[in-house]
Short mmCIF file of C-alpha atoms in Angstrom, two decimals:
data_model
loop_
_atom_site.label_atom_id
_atom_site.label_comp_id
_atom_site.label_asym_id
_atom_site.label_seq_id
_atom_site.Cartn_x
_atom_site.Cartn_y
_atom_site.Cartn_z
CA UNK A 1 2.80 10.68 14.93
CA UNK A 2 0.51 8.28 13.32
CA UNK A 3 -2.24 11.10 12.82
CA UNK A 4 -0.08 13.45 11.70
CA UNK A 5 0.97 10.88 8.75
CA UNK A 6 -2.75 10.34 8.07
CA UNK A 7 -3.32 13.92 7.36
CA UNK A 8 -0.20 14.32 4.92
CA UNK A 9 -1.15 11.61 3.50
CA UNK A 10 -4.85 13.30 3.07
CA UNK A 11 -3.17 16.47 1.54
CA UNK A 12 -1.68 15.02 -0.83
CA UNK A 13 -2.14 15.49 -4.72
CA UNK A 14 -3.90 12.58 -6.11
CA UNK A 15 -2.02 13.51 -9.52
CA UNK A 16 -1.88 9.84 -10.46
CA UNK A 17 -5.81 9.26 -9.63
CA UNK A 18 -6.59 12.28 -11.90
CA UNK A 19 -4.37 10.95 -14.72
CA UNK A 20 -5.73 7.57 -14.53
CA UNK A 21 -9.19 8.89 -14.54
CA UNK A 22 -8.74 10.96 -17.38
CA UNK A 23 -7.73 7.54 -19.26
CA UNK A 24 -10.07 5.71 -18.73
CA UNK A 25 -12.73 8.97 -19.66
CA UNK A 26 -10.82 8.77 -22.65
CA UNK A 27 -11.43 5.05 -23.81
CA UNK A 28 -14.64 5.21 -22.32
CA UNK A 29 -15.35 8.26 -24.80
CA UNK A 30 -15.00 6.88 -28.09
CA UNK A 31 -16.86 3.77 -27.66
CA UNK A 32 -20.04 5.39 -26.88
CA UNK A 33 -19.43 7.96 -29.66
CA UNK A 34 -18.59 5.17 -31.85
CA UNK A 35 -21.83 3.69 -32.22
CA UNK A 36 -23.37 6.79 -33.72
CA UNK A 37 -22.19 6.51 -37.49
CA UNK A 38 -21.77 10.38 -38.59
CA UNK A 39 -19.59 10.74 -35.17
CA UNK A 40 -17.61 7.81 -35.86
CA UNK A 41 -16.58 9.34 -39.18
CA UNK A 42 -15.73 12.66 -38.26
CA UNK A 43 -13.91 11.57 -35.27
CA UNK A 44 -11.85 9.11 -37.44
CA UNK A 45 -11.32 11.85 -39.89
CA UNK A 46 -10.21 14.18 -37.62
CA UNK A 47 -7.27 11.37 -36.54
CA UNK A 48 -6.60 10.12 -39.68
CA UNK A 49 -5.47 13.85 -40.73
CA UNK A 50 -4.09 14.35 -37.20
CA UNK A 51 -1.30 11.28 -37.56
CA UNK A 52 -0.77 11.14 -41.11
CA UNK A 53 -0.83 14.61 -42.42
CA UNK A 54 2.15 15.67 -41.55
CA UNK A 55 4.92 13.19 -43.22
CA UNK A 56 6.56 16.48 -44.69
CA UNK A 57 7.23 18.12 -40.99
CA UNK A 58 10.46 17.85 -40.04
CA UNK A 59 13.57 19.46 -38.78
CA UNK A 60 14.25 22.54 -37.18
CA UNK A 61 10.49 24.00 -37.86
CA UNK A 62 8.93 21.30 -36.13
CA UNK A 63 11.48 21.18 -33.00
CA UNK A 64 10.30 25.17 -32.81
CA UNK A 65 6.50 23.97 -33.48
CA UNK A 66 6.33 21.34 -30.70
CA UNK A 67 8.37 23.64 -28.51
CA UNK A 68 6.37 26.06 -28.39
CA UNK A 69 3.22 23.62 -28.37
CA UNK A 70 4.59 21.92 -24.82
CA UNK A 71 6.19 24.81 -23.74
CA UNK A 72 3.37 27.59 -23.83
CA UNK A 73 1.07 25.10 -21.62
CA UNK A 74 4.27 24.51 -19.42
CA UNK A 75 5.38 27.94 -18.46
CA UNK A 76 1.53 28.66 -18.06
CA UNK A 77 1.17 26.14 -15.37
CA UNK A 78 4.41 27.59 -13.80
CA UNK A 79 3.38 31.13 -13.62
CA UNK A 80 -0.37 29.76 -12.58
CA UNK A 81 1.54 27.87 -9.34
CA UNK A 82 1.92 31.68 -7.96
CA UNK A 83 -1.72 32.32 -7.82
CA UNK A 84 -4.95 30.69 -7.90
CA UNK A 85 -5.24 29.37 -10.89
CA UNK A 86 -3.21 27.13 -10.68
CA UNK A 87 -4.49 24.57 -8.73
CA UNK A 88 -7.57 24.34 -10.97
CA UNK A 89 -5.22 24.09 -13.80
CA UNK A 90 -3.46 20.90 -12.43
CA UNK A 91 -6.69 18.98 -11.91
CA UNK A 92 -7.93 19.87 -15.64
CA UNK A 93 -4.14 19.40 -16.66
CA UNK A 94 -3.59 16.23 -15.44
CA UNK A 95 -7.40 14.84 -16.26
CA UNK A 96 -7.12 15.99 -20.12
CA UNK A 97 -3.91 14.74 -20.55
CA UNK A 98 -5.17 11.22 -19.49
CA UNK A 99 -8.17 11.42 -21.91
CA UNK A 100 -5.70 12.21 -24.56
CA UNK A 101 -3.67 9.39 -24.34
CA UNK A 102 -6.65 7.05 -23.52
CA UNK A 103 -8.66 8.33 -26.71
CA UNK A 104 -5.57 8.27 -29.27
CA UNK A 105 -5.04 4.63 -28.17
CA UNK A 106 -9.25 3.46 -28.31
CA UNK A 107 -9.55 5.56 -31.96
CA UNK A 108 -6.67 3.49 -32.87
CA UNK A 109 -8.32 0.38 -32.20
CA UNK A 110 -11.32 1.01 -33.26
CA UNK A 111 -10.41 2.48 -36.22
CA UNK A 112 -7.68 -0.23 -37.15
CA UNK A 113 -8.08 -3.26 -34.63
CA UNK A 114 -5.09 -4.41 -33.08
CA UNK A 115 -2.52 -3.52 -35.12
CA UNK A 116 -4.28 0.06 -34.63
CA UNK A 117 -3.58 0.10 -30.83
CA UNK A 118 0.77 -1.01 -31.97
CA UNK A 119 0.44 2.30 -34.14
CA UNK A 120 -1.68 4.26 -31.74
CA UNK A 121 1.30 3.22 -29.17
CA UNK A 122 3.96 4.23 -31.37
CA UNK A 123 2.72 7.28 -31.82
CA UNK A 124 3.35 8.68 -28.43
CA UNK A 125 6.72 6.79 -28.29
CA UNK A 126 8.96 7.93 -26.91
CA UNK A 127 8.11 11.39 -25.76
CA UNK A 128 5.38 9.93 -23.47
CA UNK A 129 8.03 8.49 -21.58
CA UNK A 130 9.51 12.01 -20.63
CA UNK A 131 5.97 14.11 -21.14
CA UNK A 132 3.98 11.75 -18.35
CA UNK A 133 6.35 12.23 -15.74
CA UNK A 134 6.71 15.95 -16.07
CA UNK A 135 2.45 16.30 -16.29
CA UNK A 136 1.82 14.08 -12.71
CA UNK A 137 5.24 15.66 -11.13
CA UNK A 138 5.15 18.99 -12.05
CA UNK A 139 1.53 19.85 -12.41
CA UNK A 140 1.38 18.70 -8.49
CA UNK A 141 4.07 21.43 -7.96
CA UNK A 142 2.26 23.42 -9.50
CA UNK A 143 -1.04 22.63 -7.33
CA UNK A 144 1.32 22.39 -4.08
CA UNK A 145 2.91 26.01 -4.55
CA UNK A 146 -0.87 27.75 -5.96
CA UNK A 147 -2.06 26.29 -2.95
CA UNK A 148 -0.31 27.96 -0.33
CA UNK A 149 -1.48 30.97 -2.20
CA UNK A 150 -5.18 30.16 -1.83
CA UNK A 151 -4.69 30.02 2.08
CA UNK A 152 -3.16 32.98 1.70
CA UNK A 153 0.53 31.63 3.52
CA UNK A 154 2.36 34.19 0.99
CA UNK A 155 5.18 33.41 -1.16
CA UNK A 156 8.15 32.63 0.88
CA UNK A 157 11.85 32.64 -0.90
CA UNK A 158 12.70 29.47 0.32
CA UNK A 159 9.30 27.46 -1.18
CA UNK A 160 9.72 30.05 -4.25
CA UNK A 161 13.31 28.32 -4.54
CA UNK A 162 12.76 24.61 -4.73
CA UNK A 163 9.51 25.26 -6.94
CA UNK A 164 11.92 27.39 -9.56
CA UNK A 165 14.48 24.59 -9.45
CA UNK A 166 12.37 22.34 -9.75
CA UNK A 167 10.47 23.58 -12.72
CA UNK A 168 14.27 23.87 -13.97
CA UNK A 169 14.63 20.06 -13.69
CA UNK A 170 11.34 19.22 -15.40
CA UNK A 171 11.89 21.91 -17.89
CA UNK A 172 15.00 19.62 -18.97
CA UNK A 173 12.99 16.14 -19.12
CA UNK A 174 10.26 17.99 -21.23
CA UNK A 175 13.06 18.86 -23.53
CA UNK A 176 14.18 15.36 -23.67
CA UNK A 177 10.28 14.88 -24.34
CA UNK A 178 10.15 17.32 -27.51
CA UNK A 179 13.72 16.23 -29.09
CA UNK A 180 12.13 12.88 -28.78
CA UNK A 181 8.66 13.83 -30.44
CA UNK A 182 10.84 15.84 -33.18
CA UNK A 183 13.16 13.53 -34.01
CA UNK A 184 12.72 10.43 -33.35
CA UNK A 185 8.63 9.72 -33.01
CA UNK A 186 8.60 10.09 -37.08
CA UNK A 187 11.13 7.44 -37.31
CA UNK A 188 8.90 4.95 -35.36
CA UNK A 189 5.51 6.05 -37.18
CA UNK A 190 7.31 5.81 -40.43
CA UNK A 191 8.58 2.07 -39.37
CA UNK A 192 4.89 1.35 -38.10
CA UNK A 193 3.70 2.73 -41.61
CA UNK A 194 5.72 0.58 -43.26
CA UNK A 195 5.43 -2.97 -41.50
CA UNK A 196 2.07 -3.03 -39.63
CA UNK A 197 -0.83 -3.64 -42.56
CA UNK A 198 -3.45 -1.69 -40.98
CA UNK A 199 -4.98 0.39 -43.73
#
C-alpha cells in the first residue's frame, strides 16, 4: 500500500513547482536586465504604456476584450487535454504565467520602489485571486487527461466526463476572474493612482 502511494504521489503534476518556478524566473529576469541601461528603458516603457494606457477602457468592450484574451488560451488548453499537446502546454502554461506575475511585481519595484510593488500588487487584484487557481487546477487537468492520450489509454466517456465538468467549474471561476479584471481592477488602479506618490 505504501508503494503504491509513493508512485501516485510520483505521478503527480508538480503544477505548483512549475508556477513557483516561473516566479521566481520572473523576478530573477528583470534584475539582470536591469543593469543594462537601454534594456531598462525599453522594458519600463513597455510597462509604463502597458498599465497606464488604457484609463479610457471600460465597459462592455473591455469585458468582450479580456474575454476573449483569457478565454482563447482557456478553451485552447481544453481542446489540447484531448491530444498531445497538451501536456506540453501545461508545463509552458503554468511556467509563463509565474514569470508574469513575478516580472509585473520586480518592474514595479524597480521602476517605482516600494510603493511600486503596492501598485504592481493592485494591479492583478482581484482577478489573480480567481485566474491562479484556475492556471495550477485546470492546466493539471489538462496535463492529466493529454496524458492518457500520450500512452495511448484512449478517451474513455467516463474520464471525458469529469474533465468536461470540470472545465465547466473552472470556466465559471475564470469568469469571476474577468468580471473582476473588467470591473473592478480599474477601480483599485485608479485608487492606487490617486493615493500612492510613486511617479
Amino acid at each position: 500500500m505504501k508503494r503504491i502511494w509513493k508512485e501516485g504521489k510520483k505521478r503527480t503534476f508538480p503544477a505548483w513547482r512549475l508556477f513557483l518556478a516561473g516566479f521566481l524566473l520572473g523576478i530573477l529576469l528583470p534584475n539582470i536586465l536591469w543593469k543594462l541601461k537601454w534594456q531598462q528603458q525599453t522594458i519600463a516603457s513597455m510597462y509604463l504604456i502597458r498599465t497606464f494606457a488604457k484609463d479610457e477602457v471600460s465597459g462592455p468592450a473591455y469585458l468582450l476584450e479580456v474575454l476573449r484574451i483569457r478565454g482563447s488560451f482557456f478553451l485552447l488548453a481544453f481542446f489540447c487535454g484531448f491530444s498531445v499537446f497538451g501536456v506540453p502546454l501545461a508545463v509552458v502554461g503554468l511556467v509563463l504565467a509565474g514569470m508574469k506575475i513575478g516580472m509585473l511585481l520586480t518592474l514595479s519595484v524597480l521602476q517605482f520602489g516600494v510603493t511600486g510593488g503596492l501598485a504592481g500588487a493592485g494591479l492583478i487584484f482581484p482577478q489573480y485571486l480567481f485566474y491562479l487557481p484556475v492556471w495550477v487546477y485546470f492546466l493539471r487537468a489538462v496535463y492529466t487527461q493529454s496524458r492518457e492520450v500520450w500512452k495511448n489509454r484512449g478517451l474513455f466517456p467516463q474520464k471525458v466526463y469529469r474533465y468536461t465538468g470540470f472545465f465547466v467549474l473552472t470556466a465559471l471561476l475564470l469568469l469571476a476572474g474577468v468580471l473582476g479584471e473588467t470591473y473592478v481592477n480599474p477601480l483599485v488602479v485608479e485608487m492606487l493612482i490617486k493615493n500612492l506618490k510613486f511617479l
